[in-house]
Coordinates of C-alpha atoms (C1' of nucleotides) in Angstrom, one line a residue:
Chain Z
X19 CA -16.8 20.5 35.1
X20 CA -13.9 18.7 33.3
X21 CA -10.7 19.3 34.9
X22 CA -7.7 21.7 33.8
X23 CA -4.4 20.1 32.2
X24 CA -2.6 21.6 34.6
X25 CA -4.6 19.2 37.6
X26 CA -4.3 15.9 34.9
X27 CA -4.0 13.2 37.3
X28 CA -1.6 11.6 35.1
X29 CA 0.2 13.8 33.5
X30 CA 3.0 14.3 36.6
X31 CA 4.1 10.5 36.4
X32 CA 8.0 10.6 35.3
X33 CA 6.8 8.8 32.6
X34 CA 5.2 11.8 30.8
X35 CA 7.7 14.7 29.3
X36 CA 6.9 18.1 31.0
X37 CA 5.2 20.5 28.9
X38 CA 5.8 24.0 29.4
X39 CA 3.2 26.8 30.4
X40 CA 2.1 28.1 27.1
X41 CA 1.5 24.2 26.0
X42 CA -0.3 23.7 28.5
X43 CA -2.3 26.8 28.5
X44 CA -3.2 25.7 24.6
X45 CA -3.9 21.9 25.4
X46 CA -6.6 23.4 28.1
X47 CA -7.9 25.4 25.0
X48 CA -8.0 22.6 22.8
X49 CA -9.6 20.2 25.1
X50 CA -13.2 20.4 24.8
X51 CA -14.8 18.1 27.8
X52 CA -14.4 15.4 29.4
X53 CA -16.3 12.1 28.4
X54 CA -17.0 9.0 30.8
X55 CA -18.4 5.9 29.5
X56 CA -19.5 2.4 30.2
X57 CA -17.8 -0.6 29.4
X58 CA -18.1 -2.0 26.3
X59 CA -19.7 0.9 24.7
X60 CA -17.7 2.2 21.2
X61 CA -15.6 5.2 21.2
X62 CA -14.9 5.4 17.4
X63 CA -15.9 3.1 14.8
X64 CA -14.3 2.1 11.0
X65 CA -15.4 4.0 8.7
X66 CA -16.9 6.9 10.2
X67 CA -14.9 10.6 10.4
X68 CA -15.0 11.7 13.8
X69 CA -14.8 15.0 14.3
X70 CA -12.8 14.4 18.0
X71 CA -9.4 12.8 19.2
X72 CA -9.3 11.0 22.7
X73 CA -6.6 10.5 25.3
X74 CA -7.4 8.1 27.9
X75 CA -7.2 9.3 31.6
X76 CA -8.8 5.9 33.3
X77 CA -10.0 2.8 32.4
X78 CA -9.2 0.4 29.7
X79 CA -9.9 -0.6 26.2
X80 CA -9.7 -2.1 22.3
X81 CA -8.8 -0.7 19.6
X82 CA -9.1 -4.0 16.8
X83 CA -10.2 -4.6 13.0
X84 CA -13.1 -6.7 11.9
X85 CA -13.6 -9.4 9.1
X86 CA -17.1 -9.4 7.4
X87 CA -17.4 -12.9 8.7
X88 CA -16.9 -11.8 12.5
X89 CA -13.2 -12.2 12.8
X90 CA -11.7 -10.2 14.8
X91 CA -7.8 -8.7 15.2
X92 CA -7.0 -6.8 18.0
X93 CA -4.3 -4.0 17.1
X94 CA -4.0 -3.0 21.2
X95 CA -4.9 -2.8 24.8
X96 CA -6.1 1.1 25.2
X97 CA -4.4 2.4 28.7
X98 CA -4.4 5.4 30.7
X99 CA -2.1 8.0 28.4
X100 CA -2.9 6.8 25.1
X101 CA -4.1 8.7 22.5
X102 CA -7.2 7.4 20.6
X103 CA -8.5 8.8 17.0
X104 CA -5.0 10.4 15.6
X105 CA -5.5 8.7 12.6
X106 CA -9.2 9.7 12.0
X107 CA -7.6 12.9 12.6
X108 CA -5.3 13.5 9.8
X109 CA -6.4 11.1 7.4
X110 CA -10.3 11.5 7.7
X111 CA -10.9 8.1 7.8
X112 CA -10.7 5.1 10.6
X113 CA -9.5 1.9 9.7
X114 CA -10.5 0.2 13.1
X115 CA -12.5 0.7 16.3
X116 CA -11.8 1.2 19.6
X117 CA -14.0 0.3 22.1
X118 CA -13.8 0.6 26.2
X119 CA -13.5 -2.7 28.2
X120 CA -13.8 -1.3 31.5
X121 CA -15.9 2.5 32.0
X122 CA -13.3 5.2 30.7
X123 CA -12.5 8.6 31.1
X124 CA -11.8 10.7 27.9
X125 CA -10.0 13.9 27.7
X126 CA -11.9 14.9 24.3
X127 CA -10.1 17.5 21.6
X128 CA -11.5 19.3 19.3
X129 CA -9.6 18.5 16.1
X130 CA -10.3 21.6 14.1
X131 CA -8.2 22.9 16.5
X132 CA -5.4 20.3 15.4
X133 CA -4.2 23.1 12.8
X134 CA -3.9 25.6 15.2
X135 CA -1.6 23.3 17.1
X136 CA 0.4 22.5 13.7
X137 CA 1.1 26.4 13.1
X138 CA 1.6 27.7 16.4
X139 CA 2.7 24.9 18.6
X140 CA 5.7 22.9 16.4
X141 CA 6.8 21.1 20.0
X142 CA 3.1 19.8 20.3
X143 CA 3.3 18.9 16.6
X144 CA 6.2 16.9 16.7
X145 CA 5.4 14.8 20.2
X146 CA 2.2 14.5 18.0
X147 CA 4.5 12.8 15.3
X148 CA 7.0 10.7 17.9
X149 CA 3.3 9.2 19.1
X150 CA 2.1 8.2 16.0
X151 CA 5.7 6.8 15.0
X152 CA 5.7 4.8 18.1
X153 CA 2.6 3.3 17.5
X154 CA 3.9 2.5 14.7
X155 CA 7.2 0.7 16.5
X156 CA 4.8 -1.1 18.4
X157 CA 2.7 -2.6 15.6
X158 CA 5.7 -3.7 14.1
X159 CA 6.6 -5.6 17.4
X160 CA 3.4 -7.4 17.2
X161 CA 4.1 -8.1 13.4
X162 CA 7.1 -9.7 14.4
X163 CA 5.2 -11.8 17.5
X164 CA 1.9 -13.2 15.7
X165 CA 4.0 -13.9 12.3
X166 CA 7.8 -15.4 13.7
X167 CA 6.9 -16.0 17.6
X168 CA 5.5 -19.8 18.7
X169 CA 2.7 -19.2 20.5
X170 CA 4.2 -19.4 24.0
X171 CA 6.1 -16.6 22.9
X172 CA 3.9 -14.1 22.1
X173 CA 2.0 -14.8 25.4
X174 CA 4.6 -13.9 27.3
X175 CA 6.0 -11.6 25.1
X176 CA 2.4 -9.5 25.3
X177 CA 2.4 -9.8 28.6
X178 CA 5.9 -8.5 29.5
X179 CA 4.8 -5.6 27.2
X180 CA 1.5 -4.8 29.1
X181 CA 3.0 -5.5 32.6
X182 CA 6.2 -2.9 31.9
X183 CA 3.1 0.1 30.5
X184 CA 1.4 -0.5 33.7
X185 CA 4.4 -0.6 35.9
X186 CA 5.6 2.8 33.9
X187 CA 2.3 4.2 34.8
X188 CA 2.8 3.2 38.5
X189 CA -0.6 0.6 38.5
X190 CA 2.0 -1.9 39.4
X191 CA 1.4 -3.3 43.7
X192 CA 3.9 -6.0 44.6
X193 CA 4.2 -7.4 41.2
X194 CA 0.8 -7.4 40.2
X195 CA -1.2 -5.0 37.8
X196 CA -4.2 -4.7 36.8
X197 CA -5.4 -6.6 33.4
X198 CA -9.4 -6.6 33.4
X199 CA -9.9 -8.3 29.9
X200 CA -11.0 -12.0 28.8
X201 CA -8.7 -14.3 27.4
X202 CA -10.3 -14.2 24.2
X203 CA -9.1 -10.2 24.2
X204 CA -5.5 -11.7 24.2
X205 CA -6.7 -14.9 21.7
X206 CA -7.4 -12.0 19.1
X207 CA -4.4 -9.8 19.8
X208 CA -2.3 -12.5 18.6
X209 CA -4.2 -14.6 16.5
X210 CA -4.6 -17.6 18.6
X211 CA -7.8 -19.4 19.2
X212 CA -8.8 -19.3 22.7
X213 CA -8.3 -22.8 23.5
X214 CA -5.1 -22.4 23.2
X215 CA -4.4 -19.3 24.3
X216 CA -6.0 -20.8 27.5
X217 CA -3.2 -23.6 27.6
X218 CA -0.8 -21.5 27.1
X219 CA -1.6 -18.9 30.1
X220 CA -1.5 -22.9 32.0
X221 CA 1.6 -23.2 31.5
X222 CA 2.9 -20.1 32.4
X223 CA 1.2 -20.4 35.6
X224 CA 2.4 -23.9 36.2
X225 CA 5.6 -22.5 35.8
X226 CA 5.3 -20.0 37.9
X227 CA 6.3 -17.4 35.9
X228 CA 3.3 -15.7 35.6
X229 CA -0.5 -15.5 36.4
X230 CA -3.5 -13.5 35.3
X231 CA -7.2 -14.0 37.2
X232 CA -9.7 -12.6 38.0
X233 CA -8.6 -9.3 35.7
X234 CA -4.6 -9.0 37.5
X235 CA -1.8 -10.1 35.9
X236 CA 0.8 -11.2 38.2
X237 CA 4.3 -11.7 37.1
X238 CA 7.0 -13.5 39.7
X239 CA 9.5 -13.0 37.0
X240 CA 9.6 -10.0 34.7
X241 CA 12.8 -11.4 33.4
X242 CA 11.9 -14.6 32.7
X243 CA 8.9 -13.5 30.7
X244 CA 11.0 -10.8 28.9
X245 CA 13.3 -13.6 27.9
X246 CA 11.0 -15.8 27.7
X247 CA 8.7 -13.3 25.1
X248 CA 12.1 -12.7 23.3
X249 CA 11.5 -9.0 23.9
X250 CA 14.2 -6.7 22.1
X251 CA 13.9 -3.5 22.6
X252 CA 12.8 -1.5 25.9
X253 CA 9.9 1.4 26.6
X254 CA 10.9 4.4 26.4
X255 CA 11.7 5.9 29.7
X256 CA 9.6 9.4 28.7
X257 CA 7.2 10.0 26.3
X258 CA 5.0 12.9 25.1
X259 CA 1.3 13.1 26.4
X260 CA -1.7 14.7 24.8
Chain D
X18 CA 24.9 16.7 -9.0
X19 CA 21.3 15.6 -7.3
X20 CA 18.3 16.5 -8.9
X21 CA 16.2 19.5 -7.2
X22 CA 12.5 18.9 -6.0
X23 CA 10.9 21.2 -8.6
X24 CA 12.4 18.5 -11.4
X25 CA 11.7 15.2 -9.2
X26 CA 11.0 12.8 -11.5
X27 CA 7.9 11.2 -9.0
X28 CA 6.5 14.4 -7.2
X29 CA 4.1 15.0 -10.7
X30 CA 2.7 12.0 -10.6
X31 CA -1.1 12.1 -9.8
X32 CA -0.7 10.4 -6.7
X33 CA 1.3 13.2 -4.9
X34 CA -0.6 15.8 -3.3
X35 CA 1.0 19.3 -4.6
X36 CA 3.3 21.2 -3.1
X37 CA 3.7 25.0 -2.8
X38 CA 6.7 27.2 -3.6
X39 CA 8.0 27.9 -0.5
X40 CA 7.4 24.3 0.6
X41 CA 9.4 22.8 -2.9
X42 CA 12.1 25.6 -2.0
X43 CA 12.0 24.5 1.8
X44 CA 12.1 20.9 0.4
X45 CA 15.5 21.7 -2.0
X46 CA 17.3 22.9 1.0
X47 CA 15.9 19.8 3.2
X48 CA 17.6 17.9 1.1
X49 CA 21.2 17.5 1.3
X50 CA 22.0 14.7 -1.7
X51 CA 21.2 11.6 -3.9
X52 CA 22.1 8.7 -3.2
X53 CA 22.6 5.9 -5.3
X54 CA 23.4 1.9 -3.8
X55 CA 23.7 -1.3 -5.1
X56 CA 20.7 -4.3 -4.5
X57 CA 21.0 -5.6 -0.7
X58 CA 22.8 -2.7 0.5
X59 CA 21.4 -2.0 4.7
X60 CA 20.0 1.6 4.5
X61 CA 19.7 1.6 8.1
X62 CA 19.8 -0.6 10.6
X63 CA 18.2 -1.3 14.2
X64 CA 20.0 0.2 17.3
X65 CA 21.4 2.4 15.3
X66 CA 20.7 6.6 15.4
X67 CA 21.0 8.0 12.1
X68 CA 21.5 11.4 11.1
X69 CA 19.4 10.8 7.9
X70 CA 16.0 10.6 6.2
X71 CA 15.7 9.3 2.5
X72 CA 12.9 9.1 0.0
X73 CA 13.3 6.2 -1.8
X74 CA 13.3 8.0 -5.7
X75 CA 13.6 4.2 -7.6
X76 CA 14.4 1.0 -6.9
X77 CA 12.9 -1.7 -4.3
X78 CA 13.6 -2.3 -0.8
X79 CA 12.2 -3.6 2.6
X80 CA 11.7 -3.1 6.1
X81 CA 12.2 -5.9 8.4
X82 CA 13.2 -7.2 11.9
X83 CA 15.1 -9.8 13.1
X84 CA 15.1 -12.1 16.2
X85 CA 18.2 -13.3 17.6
X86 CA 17.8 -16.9 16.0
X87 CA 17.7 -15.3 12.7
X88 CA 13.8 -15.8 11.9
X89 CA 12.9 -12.8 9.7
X90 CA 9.8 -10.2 9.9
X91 CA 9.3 -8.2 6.4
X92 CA 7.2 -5.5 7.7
X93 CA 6.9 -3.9 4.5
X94 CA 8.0 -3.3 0.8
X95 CA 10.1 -0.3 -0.4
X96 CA 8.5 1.3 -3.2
X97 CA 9.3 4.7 -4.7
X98 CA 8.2 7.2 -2.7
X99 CA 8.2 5.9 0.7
X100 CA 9.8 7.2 3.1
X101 CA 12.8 5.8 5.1
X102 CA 13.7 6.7 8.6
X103 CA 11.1 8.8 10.0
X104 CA 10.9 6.5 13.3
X105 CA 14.8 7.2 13.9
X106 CA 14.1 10.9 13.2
X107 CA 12.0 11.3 15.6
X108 CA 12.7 8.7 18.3
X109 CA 16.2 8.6 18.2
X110 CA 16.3 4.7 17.3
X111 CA 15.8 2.4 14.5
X112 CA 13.7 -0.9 15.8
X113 CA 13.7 -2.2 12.4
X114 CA 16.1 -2.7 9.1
X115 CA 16.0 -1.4 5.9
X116 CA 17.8 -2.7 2.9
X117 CA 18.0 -2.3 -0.7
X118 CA 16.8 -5.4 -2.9
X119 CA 17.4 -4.3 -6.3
X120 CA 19.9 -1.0 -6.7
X121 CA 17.8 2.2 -5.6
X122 CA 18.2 6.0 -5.6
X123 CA 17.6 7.7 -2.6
X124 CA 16.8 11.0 -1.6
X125 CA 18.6 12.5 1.4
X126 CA 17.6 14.5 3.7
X127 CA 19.1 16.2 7.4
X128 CA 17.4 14.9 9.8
X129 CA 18.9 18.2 11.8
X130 CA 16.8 20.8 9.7
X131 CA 13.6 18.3 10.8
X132 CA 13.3 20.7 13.9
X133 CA 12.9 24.0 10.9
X134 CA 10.6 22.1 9.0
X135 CA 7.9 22.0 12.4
X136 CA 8.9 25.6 13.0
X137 CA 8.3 27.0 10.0
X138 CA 6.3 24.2 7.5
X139 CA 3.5 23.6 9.6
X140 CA 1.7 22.1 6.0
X141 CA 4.7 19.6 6.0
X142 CA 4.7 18.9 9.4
X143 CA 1.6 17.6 9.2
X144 CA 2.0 15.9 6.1
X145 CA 4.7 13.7 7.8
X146 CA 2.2 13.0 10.7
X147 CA -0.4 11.8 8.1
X148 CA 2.4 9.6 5.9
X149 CA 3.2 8.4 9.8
X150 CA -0.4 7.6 10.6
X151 CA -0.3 6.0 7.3
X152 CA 2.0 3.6 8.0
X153 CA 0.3 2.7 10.9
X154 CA -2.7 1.9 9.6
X155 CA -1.0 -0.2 6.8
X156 CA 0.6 -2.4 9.5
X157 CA -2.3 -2.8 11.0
X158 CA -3.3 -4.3 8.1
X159 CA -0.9 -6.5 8.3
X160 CA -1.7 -7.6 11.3
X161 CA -5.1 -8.8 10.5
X162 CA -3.6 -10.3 7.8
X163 CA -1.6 -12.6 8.8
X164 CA -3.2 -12.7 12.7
X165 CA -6.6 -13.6 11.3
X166 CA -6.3 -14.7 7.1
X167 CA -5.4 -17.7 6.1
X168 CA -2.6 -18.2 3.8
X169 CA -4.3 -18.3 0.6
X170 CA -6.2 -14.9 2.0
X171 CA -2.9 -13.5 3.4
X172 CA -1.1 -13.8 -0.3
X173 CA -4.2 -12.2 -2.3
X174 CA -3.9 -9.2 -0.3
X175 CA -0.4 -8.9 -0.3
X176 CA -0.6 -8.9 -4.2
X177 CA -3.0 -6.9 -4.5
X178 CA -2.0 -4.3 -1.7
X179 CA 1.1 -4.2 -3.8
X180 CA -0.1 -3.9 -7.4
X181 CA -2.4 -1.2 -6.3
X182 CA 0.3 0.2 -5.0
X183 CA 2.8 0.0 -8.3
X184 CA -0.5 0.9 -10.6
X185 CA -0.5 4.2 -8.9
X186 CA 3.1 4.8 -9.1
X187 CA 2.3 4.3 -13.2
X188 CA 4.4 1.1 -13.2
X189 CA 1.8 -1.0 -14.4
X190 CA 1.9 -2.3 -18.0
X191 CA -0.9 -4.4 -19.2
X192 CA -1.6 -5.9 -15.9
X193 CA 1.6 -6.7 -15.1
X194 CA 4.0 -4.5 -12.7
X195 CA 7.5 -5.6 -12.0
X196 CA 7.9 -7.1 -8.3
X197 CA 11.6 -8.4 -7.6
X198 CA 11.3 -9.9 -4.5
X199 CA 12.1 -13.7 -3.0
X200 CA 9.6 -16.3 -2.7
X201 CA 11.2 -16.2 0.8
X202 CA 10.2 -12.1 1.5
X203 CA 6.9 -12.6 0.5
X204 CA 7.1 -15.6 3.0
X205 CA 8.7 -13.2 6.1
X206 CA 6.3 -10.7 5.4
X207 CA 3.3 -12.9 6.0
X208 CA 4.8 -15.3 8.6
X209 CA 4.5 -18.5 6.1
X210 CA 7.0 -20.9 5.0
X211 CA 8.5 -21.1 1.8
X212 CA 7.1 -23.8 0.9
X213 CA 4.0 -23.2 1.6
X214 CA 4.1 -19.6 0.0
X215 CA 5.3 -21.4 -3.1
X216 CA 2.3 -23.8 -3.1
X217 CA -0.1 -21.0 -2.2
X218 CA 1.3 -18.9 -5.2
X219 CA 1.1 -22.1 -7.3
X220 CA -2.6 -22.1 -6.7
X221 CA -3.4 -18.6 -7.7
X222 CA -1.5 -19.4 -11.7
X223 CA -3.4 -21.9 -11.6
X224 CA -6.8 -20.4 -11.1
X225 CA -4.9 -18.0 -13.3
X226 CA -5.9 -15.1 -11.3
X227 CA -2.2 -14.3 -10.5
X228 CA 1.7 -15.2 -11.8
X229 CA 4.4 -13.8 -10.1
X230 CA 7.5 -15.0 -12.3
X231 CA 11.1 -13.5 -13.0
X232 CA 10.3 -10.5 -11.1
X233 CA 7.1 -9.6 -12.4
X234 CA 3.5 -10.0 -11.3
X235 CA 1.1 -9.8 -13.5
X236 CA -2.6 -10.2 -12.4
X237 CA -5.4 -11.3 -14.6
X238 CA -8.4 -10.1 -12.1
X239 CA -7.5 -7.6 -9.7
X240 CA -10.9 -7.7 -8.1
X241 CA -10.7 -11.1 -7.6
X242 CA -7.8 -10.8 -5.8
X243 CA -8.9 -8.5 -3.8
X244 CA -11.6 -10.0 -3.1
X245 CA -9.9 -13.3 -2.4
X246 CA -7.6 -10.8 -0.4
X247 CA -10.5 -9.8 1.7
X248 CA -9.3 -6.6 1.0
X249 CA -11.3 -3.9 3.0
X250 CA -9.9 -0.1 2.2
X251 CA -8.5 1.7 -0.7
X252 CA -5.7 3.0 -1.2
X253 CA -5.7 7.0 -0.9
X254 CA -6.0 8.3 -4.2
X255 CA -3.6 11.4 -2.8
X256 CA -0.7 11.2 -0.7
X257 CA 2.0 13.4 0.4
X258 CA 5.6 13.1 -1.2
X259 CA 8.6 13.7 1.2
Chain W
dC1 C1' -31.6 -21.1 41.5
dG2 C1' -31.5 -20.6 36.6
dT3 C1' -29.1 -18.3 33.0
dG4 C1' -25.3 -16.0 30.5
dG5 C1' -20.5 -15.0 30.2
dC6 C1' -16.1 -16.7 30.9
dT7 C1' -12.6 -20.3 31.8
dT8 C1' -10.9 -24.9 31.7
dT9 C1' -10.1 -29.6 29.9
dG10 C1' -10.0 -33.5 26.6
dA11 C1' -9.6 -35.3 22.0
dG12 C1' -9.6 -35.6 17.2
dA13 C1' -8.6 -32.9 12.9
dC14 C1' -5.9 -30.1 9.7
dA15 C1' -3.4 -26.1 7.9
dG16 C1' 0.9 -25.1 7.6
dT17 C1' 5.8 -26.7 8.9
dT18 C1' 10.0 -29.2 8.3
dC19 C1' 12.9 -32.1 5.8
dA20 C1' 14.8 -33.6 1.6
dA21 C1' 15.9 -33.5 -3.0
dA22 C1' 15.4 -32.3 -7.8
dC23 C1' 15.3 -28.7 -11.1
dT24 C1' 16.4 -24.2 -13.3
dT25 C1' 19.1 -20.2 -14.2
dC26 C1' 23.1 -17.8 -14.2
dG27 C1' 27.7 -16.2 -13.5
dT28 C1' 32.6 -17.7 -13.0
dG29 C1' 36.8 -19.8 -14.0
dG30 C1' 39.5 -23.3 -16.1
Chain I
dC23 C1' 32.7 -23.9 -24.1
dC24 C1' 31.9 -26.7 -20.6
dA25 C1' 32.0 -27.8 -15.5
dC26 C1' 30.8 -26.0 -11.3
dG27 C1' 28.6 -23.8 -7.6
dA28 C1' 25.4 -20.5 -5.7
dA29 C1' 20.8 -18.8 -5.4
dG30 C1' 16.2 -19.4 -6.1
dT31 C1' 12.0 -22.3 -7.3
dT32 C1' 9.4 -26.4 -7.3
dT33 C1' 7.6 -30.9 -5.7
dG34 C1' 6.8 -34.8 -2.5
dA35 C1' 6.0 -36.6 2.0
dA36 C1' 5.9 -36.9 6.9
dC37 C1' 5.2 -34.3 11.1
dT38 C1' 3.3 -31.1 14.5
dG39 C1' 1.6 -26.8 16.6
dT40 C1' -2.4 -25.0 16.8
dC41 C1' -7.4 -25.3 15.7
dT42 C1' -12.1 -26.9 16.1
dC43 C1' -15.5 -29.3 18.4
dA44 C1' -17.6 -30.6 22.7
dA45 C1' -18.6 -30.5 27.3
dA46 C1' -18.0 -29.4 32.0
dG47 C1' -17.1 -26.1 35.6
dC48 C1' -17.3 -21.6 37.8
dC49 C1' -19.2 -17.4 39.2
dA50 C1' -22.0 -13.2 39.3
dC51 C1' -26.4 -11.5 38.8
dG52 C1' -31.4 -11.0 38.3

DNA sequence: CGTGGCTTTGAGACAGTTCAAACTTCGTGG
DNA sequence: CCACGAAGTTTGAACTGTCTCAAAGCCACG
């Protein structure tokens, strides 16, 4: 038995807005099941028209584009909060996929029901909106990092992205969170080969500024790698959840 | 004395998705004015909160973000009938610039009466969800683009991306639409040099598959480009109009 | 204890950058 | 009407950040 949005487990952090009783009587309502999966198995897939949205309660993943010759972008890491499938959801159509790294939970919608929230629940519709415009923020970020920033940059300016989510989401033990993908997962997000991504992560280590085995990402100096990562802009302090 | 909705010169073309009565009547009291600036105006800027939304009516523009050292990101082109603003109207801050190239005419709207139109326009609530998840998924695009293509690959699909879009907007003339940018924005938006954009560009007249010259672009095979472009998705053939 | 998945390291190669300068166009002022 | 400067485009050439290739090392798992 899936639990009731009123028991989410994440949906107390500060980092989440409140939502009052009737919006939360509706999200229960609108939420069909709960789904838990493997790693590495696909939750939605370019091209196709799912008839559900996610939100992720636990575990990580991918959401990334193919070439037809196997190259591979990564748009973003997939964390506890996020919602998966909006855009499959009002345009009919993914672009990408998104795939779990670790084994996930789901919260799973139903998105006929996506209407009903549009007529009769404008506050829902509108946090709906500030997500998908901050989404939007964000892969604008990354437009500026793979296309302006060396590549020592972006590292750390990824990392002090992911490290801060985490931290907001209160994953974060003395410093340290938890980061269980390969370096080739962070080679793709910004368009760097491997190799180098691999030399770059060195020296960052060497320097003490920050190290990531064995799927944690430690970070001695948030600072540093927010300077470092030439990072503008902070996360905002609430946000909406679905 | 600013044009009303129901005579907007754009909202009839094909490409715009109808709108109701009420919604056009909602829509001439959304707006509050017209705007008209001269070429590199700033429309708005980052940091700031506005208390605006425009639709560009005519003109060119672009979005873009800048680091501290100056290095540019072009996120996107302005055409007619974008819309301008929607991350500030709903978050409450601009993370990005947008400025006029050539002179443009802008519709405004008041970002105060954004709150009636989720109340009581639940059709046009969700149409500014879709144009939101639109834009993510063009900057996703984006990112492939330039995280993944290389430069020759990164410049066809810029071209064509835009002449698909001007061909829909009924700007195209014999192959040719008018594109009065800088060598130098192309360059920003795809995270090249100059130079290098130049030579790329160079290539493509020669091949004669493309000339981009005093502000026009005229393409001999747009199918080649695209598929130079590796260009995956079409265009919607429909689109809301704010 | 062998195999597959991932990380690490070394070294040569190259796509794209930087520097520099010439060229074109156009508006401005003497 | 010409000289001048500003803005943009074009071309050449040297340089370099990042890539590709290659191989070794590590670890978990069957």
């Amino acid at each position: 038995m899936s639990i009731k949005c009123r028991f989410c487990p994440i949906r107390n952090l500060p980092l989440f807005s409140p939502m009052t009783d009737p919006e939360l009587s509706f999200m229960e309502s609108f939420k069909v099941g709960e789904m838990t999966i493997q790693p590495n198995t696909p939750i939605l897939s370019a091209g196709a028209n799912s008839p559900q949205l996610f939100t992720a309660l636990k575990g990580f993943g991918l959401r990334y584009k193919l070439l037809e010759d196997g190259r591979r972008q990564v748009l973003s890491f997939v964390l506890p909060g996020d919602l998966i499938g909006l855009q499959a959801g009002v345009m009919n159509q993914m672009t990408h996929n998104v795939e779990s790294t670790t084994s996930m939970t789901l919260c799973v919608f139903n998105r006929n029901e996506l209407w009903t929230l549009f007529r009769n629940h404008p506050q829902r519709a509108y946090d709906l909106t500030w997500i998908s415009a901050s989404e939007e923020r964000f892969l604008g970020e990354a437009l500026t990092a793979i296309g302006q920033k060396s590549a020592l940059e972006s590292v750390c300016w990824a990392l002090a992205r992911i490290y801060r989510r985490l931290e907001s989401l209160h994953m974060d033990e003395r410093r340290s969170v938890p980061l269980p993908y390969r370096q080739q997962d962070l080679a793709d997000a910004l368009g760097l080969s491997l190799v180098h991504t691999n030399k770059t992560l060195a020296k960052l280590r060497e320097q003490q500024v920050a190290t990531w085995t064995e799927g944690r990402l430690t970070v001695n100096d948030i600072f540093a790698l927010e300077d470092m990562g030439l990072v503008d802009s902070q996360l905002p302090q609430s946000r909406p959840l679905m």
